Phi, psi and omega in degrees: 000135176228151179242133181217159175290137184248126184231028182246183176294148177287125181271168176299319179300318179292317179299321177301320177293313180302322180290340175295323183273332181215106185285005182258103182301323180294321178296317179297314181300328183293331181247348188296318183297329181262009184268149166265129187244134172245142179234148176248131179240145170230116183052048179064016177251129178294123181234351180199157180211145174222135179237129178234150175236167182230138173217114184054240184256023178230135174262160175225128174279104186275331183204140177213123180212143176231134178309136184306324182288350181242007180289155179082013182245010179084007183292318179299317178299317180296320177295319178297313181297323177296316179296319179297314179299315180296317179298317179296315178297333180274001176101002179287144178266339180208167176223136179242163177211145176243139178217164183287150178300337182267356184273071188297317181290326178291320177300319178293315181302311182297321179292325175295336181264014174096003178279149176233144181295136182247308182196174181237130170266099183295140176061021181302318184267359183293339180267003179295150183305321179236138176299144180252132176234133175222139177054031180073014183240135175286129178277111179238319187255149173261127174264123181257127180242156182219145176233136173282145182253000000 
């Protein structure tokens, strides 16, 4: 498995991965053009993607997704660490990420990677076209976590 910086057009396969993490195409389109994208490949097959943006001295992990058949193998952690390293090299002092209140495994993953909870954006996901449910919980709020670099 290798992770590399991606500088080409977003493919359908990549968009399908991005939609796994954020089911709102309009939200993805709003940040994708200004994002730095990392991709994970296994035997020339796209298996993971991470998109980060930059604002002043803080980076933001906007999207992180790993193909379901490759989850649980540490690929998401490797993508996060790659994004953190790149952000630090680019001059960022911290990196933040937002995830749903119902995204229990993602909340655990980010904390394992050094992120700490900062604040909650109440009702952030309530305006999404379709309600989101994970782990039997309705996703309404965004939990924002931050890691110092």
